[in-house]
C-alpha angles and dihedrals in degrees: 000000000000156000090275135048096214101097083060099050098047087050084058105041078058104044117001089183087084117098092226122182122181120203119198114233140128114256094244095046136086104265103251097235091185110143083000116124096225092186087066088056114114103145142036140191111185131110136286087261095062102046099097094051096042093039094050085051110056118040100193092068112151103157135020119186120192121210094192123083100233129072101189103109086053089043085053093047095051096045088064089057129073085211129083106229102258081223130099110237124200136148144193128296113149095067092032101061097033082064102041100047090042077058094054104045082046090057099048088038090059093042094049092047098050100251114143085053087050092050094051099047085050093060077047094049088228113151097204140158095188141114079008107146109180117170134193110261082230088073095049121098112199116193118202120214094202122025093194112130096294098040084053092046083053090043085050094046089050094048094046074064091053091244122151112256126208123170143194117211133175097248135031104270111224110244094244089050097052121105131238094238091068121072100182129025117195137164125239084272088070099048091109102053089043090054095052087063109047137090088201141034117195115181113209091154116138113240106265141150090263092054113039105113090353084144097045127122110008104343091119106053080080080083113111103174098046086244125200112252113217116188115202087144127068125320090219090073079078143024121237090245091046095062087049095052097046075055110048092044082055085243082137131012103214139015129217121190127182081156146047140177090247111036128215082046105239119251088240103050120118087236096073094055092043110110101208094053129090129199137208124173105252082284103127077100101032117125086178105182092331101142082204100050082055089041094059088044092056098054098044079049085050104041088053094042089058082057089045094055081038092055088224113135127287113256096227103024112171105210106218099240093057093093093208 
């Protein structure tokens, strides 16, 4: 279930034994069921926003898989019932990360390099050298807010350019189980200390009750280096004024927001007249109508349905009292 076919097509064009049936919706919106047998239904692949809906209308759910990165709408829907869902829920990783931390290297890398002035000068017709500050990559500290398996592909892509790598997880990561891209792990405890080092913040933090505003009010004048915040994550970690503000008292020096606490951005909102933020539609994860992009869907969806037929257990399982 979706707004585009091309999942389907790509699980058939690898194995046209499946009964798959696409059903047209947009992601935030109730699936239409309408001429659709429910009690057929086994297995889904939709998104997070569509799981109570879906779950309340076919009772002989046994998987959900999820193609988005964030669980929260689901979270949200199992906290208002007494009963754990019966079903198995995962969802995709592989593609996922592979787009959102591409985005966030883009997004450094033109920064770095001076792009967005370039760019600028070049719709001015202006062929200038000045003002111009590009640094090694070696010299830039990056500091991750979520070292899931996205936050650890971005922490990969930085270190392959030789870029320092901190990190910020959830729970503390035994020494034999941390990765060579990160050169420091903290906690939330030890936010402050991590942003007064970094050159970038990039948020890929879920949506929870321990996130939600966590950068709110004067978090960010912790900030030493007047770092770039990138936000791949979720737009509800900071308010709209708040980024102004950590902007406009040079806390930081840029904004970059994928996401935002209300999505599509209003017309009228002070983030769009701000010189220093950049906005891009929700798109870091967004495989658009890349065939590839379905194809590689489709084979992570595949590789986990064999185990699925084989009742072996599910690769990205998300346990229901995780909460993310």
């Amino acid at each position: 279930m979706g707004p585009r076919p091309g999942l389907k097509e790509s699980i058939k064009a690898i194995d046209n034994s499946l009964d798959v049936v696409f059903i047209k919706t947009d992601w935030r919106e109730a699936p239409n069921f309408t001429g659709v047998d429910v009690e057929k239904i086994e297995i889904v692949v939709s998104s997070h926003y569509s799981f109570g809906a879906i779950y309340e209308h076919c009772p002989n759910l046994r998987w959900f898989h999820s193609l988005t990165a964030g669980n929260e709408r689901m979270f949200r829907y199992i906290g208002t019932k007494e009963v754990i869902p019966k079903c198995v829920y995962t969802r995709s990783c592989t593609v996922v990360s592979e787009f959102v931390s591409q985005y966030v290297i883009t997004q450094i890398l033109a920064h770095e390099k001076c792009m967005f002035q370039l760019y600028e000068n070049h719709k001015d017709k202006r062929w200038t050298r000045t003002n111009l500050c590009s640094r090694c990559t070696s010299d830039v500290t990056v500091c991750i807010l979520g070292l899931g398996s996205i936050g650890m592909k971005a922490a990969k892509l930085c270190k392959t350019f030789d870029m320092k790598v901190t990190g910020i997880t959830n729970a503390p990561v035994k020494q034999e189980e941390r990765d060579n891209s990160v050169d420091q792990y903290g906690l939330l405890e030890d936010l402050e200390d991590l942003l007064s080092t970094c050159d970038y913040i990039v948020n890929l933090l879920p949506s929870t009750n321990l996130t939600v505003g966590l950068l709110n009010g004067r978090v960010l004048s912790a900030c030493k280096k007047k770092p770039v915040f990138i936000n791949v994550g979720r737009g509800d970690i900071i308010n709209d004024q708040d980024i102004i503000h950590a902007l406009r008292a040079n806390w930081i020096s840029k904004a970059i927001l994928d996401v935002s606490k209300i999505e599509p951005i209003p017309e009228n909102s002070i983030l769009w007249n701000e010189p220093d933020v950049f906005i891009t539609p929700h798109v870091a994860f967004g495989p658009g109508t890349s065939s590839s992009a379905y194809l590689k869907q489709a084979e992570e969806y595949l590789t986990n349905y064999k185990r699925y037929i084989n009742n072996e257990e599910l690769n990205n399982t998300v346990p229901w009292n995780r909460g993310y």
